[in-house]
Every structure is written in structure tokens, then in C-alpha cells.
mmCIF file of N, CA, C and O in Angstrom:
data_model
loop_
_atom_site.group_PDB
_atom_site.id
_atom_site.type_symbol
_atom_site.label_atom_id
_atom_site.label_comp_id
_atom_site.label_asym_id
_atom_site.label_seq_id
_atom_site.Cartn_x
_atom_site.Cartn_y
_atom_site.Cartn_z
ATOM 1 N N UNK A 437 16.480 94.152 36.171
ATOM 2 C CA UNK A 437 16.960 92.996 35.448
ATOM 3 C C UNK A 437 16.423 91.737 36.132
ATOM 4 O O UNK A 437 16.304 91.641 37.353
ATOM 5 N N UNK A 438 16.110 90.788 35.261
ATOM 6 C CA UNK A 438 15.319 89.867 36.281
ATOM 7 C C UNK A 438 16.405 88.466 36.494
ATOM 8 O O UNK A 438 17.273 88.041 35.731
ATOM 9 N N UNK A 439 16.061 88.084 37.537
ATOM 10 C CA UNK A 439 16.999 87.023 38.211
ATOM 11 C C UNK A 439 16.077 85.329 38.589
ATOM 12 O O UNK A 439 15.012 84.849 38.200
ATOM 13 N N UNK A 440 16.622 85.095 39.054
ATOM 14 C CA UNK A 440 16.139 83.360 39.127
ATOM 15 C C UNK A 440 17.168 82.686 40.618
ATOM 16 O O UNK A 440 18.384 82.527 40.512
ATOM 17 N N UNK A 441 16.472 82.397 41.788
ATOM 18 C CA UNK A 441 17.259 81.755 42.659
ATOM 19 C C UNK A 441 16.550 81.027 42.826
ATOM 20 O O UNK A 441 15.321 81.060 42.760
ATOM 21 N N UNK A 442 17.633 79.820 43.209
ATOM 22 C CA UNK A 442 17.649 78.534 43.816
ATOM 23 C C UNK A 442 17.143 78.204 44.864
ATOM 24 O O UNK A 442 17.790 78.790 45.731
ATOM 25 N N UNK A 443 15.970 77.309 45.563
ATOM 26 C CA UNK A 443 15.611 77.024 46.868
ATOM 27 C C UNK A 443 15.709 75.475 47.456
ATOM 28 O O UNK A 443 15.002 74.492 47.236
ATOM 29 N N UNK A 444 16.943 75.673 48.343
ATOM 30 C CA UNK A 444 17.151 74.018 48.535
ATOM 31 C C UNK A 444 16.259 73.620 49.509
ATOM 32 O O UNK A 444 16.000 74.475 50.356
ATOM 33 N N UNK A 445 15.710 72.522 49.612
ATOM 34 C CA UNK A 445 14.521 72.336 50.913
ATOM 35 C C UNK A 445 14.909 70.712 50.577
ATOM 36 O O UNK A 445 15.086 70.063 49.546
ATOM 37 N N UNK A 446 14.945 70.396 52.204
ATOM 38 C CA UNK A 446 15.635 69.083 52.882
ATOM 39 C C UNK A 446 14.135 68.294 53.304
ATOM 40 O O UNK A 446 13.033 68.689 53.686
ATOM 41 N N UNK A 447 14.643 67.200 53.059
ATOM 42 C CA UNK A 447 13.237 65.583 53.309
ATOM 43 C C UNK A 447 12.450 66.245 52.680
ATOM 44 O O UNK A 447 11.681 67.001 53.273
ATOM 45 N N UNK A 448 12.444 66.149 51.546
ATOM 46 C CA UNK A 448 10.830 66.681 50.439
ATOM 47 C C UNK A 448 10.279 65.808 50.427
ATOM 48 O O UNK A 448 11.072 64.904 50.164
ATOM 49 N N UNK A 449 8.927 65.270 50.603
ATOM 50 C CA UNK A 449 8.287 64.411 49.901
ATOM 51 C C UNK A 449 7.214 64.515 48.838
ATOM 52 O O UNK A 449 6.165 65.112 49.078
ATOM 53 N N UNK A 450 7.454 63.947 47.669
ATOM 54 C CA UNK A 450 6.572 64.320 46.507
ATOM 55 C C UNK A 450 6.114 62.618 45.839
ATOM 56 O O UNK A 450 6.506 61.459 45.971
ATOM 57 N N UNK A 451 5.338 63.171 45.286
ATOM 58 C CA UNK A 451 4.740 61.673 44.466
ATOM 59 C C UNK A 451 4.889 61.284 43.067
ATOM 60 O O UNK A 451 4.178 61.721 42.163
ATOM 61 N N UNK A 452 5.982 60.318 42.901
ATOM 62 C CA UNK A 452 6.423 60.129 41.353
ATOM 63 C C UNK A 452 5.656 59.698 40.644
ATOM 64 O O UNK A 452 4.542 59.431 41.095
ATOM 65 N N UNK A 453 5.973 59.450 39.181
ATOM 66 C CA UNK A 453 5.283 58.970 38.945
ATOM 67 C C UNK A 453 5.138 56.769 38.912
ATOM 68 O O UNK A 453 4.400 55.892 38.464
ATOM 69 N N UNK A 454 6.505 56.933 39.778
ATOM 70 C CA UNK A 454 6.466 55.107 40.317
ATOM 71 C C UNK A 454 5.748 55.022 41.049
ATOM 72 O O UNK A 454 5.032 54.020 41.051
ATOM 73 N N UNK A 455 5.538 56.337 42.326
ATOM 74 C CA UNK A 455 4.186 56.440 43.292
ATOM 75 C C UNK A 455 2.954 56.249 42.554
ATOM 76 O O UNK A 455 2.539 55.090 42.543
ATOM 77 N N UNK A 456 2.333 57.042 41.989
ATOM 78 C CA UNK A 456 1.715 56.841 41.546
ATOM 79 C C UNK A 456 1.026 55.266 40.766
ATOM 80 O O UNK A 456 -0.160 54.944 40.692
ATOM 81 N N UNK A 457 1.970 54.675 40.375
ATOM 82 C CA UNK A 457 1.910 53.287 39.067
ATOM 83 C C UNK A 457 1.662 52.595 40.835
ATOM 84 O O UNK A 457 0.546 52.139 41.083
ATOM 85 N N UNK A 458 2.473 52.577 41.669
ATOM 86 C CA UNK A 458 2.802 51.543 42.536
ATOM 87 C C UNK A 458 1.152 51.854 43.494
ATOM 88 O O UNK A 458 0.517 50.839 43.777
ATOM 89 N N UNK A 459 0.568 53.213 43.929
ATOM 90 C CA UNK A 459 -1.230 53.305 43.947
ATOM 91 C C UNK A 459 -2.306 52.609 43.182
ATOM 92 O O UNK A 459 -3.418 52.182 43.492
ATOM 93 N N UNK A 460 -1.699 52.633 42.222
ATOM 94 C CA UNK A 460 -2.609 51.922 41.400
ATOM 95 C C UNK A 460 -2.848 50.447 41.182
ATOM 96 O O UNK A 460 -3.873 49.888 40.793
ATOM 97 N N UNK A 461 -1.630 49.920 41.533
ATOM 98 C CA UNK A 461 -1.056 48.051 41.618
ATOM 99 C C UNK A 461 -1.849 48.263 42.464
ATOM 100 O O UNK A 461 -2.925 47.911 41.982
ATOM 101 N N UNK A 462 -2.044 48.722 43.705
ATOM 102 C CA UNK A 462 -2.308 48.815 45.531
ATOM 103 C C UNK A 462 -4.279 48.529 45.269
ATOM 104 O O UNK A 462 -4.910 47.549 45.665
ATOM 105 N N UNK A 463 -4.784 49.629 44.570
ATOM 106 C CA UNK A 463 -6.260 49.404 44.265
ATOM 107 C C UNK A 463 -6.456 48.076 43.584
ATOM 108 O O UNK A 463 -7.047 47.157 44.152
ATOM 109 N N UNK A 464 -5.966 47.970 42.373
ATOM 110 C CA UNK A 464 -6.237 46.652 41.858
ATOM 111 C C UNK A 464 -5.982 45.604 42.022
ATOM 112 O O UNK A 464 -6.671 44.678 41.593
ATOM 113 N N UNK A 465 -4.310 45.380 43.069
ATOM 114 C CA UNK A 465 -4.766 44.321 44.404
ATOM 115 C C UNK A 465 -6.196 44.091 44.850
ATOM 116 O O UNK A 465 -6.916 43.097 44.757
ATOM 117 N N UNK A 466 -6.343 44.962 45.219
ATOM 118 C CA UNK A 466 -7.130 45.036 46.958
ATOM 119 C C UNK A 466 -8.836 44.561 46.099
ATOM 120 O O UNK A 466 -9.926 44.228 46.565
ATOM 121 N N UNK A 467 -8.329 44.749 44.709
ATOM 122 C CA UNK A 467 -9.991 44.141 44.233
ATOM 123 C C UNK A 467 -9.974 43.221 43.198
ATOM 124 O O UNK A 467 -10.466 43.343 42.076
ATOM 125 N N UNK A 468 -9.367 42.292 43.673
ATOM 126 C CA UNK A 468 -9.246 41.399 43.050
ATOM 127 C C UNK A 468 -10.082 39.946 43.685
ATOM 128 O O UNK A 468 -10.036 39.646 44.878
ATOM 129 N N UNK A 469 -10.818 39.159 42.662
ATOM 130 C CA UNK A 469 -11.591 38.495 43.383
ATOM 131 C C UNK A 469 -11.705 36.734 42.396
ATOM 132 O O UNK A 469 -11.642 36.332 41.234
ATOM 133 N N UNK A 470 -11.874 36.258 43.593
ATOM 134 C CA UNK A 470 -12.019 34.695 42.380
ATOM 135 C C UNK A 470 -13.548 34.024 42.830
ATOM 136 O O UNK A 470 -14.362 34.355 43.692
ATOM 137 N N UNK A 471 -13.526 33.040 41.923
ATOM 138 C CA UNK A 471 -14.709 32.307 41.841
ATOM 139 C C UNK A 471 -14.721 31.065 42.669
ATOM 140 O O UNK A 471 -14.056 30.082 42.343
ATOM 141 N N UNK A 472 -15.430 31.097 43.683
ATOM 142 C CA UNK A 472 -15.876 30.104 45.018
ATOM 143 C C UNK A 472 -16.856 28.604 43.953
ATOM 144 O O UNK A 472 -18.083 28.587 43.852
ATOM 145 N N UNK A 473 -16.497 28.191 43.707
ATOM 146 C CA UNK A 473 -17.559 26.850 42.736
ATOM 147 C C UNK A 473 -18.148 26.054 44.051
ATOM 148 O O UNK A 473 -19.216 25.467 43.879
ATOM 149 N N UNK A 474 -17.707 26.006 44.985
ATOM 150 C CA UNK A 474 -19.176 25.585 46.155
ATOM 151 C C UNK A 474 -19.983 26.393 47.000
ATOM 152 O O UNK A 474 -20.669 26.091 47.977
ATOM 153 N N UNK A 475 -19.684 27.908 46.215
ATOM 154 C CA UNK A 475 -21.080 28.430 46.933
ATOM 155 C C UNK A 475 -22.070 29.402 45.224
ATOM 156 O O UNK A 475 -23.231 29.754 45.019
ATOM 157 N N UNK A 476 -20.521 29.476 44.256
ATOM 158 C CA UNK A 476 -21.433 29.811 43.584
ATOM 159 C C UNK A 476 -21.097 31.316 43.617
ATOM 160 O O UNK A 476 -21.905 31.998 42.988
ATOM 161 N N UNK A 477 -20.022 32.033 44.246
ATOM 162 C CA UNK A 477 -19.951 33.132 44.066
ATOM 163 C C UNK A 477 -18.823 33.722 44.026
ATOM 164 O O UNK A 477 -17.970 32.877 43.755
ATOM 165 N N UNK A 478 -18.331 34.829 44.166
ATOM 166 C CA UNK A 478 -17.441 35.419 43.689
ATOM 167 C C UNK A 478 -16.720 36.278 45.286
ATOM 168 O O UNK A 478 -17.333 37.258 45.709
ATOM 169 N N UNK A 479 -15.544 35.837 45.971
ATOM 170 C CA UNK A 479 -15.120 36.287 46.916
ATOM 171 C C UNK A 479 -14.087 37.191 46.465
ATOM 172 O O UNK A 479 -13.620 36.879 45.370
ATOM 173 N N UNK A 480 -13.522 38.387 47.088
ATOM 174 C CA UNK A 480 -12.520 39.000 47.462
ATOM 175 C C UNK A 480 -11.072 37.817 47.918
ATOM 176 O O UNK A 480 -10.973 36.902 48.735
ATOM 177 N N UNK A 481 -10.192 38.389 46.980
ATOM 178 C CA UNK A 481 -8.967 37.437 47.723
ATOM 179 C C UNK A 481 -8.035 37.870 49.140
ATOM 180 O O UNK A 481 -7.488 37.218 50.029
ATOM 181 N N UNK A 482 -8.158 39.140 48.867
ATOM 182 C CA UNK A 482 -7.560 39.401 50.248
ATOM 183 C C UNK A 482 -8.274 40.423 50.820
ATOM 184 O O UNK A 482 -8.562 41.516 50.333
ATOM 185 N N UNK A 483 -8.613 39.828 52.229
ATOM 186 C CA UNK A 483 -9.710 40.866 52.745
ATOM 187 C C UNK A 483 -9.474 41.822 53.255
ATOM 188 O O UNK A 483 -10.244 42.774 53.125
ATOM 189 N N UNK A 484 -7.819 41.965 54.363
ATOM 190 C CA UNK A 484 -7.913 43.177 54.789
ATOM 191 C C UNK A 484 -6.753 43.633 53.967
ATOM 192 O O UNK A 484 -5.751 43.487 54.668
ATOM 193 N N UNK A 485 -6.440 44.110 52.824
ATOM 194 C CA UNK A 485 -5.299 44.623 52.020
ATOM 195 C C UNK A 485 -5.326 46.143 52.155
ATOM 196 O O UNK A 485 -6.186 46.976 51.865
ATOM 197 N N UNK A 486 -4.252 46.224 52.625
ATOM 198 C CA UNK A 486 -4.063 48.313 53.097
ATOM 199 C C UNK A 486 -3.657 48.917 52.025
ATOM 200 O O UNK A 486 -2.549 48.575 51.611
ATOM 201 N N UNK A 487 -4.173 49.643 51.503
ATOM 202 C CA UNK A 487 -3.462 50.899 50.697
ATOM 203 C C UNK A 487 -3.036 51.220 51.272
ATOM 204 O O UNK A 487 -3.357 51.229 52.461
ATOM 205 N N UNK A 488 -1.356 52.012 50.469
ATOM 206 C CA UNK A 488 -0.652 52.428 51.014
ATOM 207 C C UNK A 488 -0.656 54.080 50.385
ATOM 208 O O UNK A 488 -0.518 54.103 49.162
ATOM 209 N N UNK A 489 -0.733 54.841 50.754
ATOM 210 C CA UNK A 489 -0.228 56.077 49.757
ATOM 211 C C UNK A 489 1.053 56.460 49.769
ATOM 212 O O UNK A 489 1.634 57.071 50.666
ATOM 213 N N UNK A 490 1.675 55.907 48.265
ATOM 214 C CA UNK A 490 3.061 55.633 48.199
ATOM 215 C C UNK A 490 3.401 57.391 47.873
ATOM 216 O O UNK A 490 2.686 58.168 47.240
ATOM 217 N N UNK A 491 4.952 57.719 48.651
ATOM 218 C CA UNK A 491 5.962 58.888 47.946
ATOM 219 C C UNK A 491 7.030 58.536 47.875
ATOM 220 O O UNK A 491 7.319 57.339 47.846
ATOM 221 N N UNK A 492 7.792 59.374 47.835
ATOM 222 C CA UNK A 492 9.185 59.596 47.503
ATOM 223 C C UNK A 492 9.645 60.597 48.397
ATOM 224 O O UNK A 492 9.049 61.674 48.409
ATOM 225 N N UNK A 493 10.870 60.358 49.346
ATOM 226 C CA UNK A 493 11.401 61.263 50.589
ATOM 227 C C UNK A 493 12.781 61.530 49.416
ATOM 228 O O UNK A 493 13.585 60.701 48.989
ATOM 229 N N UNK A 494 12.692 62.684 49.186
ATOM 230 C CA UNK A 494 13.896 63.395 48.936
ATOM 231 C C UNK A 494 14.466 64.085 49.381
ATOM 232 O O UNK A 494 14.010 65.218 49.536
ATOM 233 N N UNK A 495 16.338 63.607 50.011
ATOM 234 C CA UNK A 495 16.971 63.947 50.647
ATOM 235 C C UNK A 495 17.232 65.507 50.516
ATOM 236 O O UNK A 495 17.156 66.170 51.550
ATOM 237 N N UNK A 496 17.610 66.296 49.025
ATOM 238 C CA UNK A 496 17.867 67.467 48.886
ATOM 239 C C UNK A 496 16.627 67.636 47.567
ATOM 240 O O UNK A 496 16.328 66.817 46.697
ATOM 241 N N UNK A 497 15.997 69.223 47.862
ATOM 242 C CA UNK A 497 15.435 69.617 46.763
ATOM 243 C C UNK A 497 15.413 71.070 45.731
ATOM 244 O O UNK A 497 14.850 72.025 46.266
ATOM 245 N N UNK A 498 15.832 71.262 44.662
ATOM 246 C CA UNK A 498 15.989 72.933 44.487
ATOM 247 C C UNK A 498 15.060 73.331 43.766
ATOM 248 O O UNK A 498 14.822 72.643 42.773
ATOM 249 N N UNK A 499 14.463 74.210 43.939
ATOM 250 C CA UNK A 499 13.087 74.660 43.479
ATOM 251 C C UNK A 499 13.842 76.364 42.928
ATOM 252 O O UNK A 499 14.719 77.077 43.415
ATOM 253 N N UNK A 500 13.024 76.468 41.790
ATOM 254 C CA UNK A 500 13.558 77.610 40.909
ATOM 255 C C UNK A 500 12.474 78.606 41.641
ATOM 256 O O UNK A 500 11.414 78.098 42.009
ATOM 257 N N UNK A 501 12.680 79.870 41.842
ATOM 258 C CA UNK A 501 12.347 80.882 42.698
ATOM 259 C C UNK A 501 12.556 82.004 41.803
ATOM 260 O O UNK A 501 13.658 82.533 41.951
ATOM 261 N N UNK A 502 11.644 82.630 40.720
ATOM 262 C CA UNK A 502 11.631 83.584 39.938
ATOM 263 C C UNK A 502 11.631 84.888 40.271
ATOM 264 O O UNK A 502 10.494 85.313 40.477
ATOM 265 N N UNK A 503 12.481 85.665 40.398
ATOM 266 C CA UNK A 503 12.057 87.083 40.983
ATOM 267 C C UNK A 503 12.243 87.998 39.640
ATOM 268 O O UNK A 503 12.632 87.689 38.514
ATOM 269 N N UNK A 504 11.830 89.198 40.175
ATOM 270 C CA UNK A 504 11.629 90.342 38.984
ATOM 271 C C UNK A 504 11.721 91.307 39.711
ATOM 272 O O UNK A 504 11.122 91.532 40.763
ATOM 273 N N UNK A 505 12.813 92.185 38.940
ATOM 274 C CA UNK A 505 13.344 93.871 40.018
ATOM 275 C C UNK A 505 13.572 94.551 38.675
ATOM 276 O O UNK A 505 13.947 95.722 38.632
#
């Protein structure tokens, strides 16, 4: 008969999908650029801007664990 248990696992970290949206703000920061009119060119606005690789720490997690007997 087949069964299904539960697997709780503590500080998970996984990547939502706000992680994700909030990676993507992070790139298109970091290249963002304006127009210099006394040299004529086009600079970077912020030069040293860190990506971050955003997650999510989840306190408790239960993961479905399929068995078959």
C-alpha cells in the first residue's frame, strides 16, 4: 500500500520568487548609466554596486517523501 511521509528540515534556504525579482532589480541597478554632456559619453552610475544573490532562510521546512511498499 503506498504511503507519503513528511520531512521537516530546519534553516532551509531556497530562492523565491521575490529572490529572484529582487536579482534582477540588483543587475539592472548595477547597469545603469547616464549621459556625461562634457565629455560626450555615457558613464556607469554606480561603479562598485554588489550583487547580491538574494534567498529566503526558512525557519521550518516539510518536504513530501513518497514511498512505495
Amino acid at each position: 500500500m503506498p504511503y507519503s511521509t513528511y520531512i521537516i528540515y530546519r534553516d532551509v534556504e531556497t530562492k523565491t520568487e521575490s529572490d529572484a525579482s529582487a536579482d534582477f532589480l540588483d543587475k539592472l541597478t548595477s547597469s545603469l548609466v547616464r549621459f556625461n554632456p562634457q565629455t560626450n559619453q555615457y558613464e556607469k552610475v554606480y561603479d562598485n554596486y554588489q550583487i547580491t544573490d538574494h534567498k529566503t532562510k526558512c525557519a521550518l521546512v516539510a518536504k513530501l517523501n513518497k514511498n512505495q511498499e
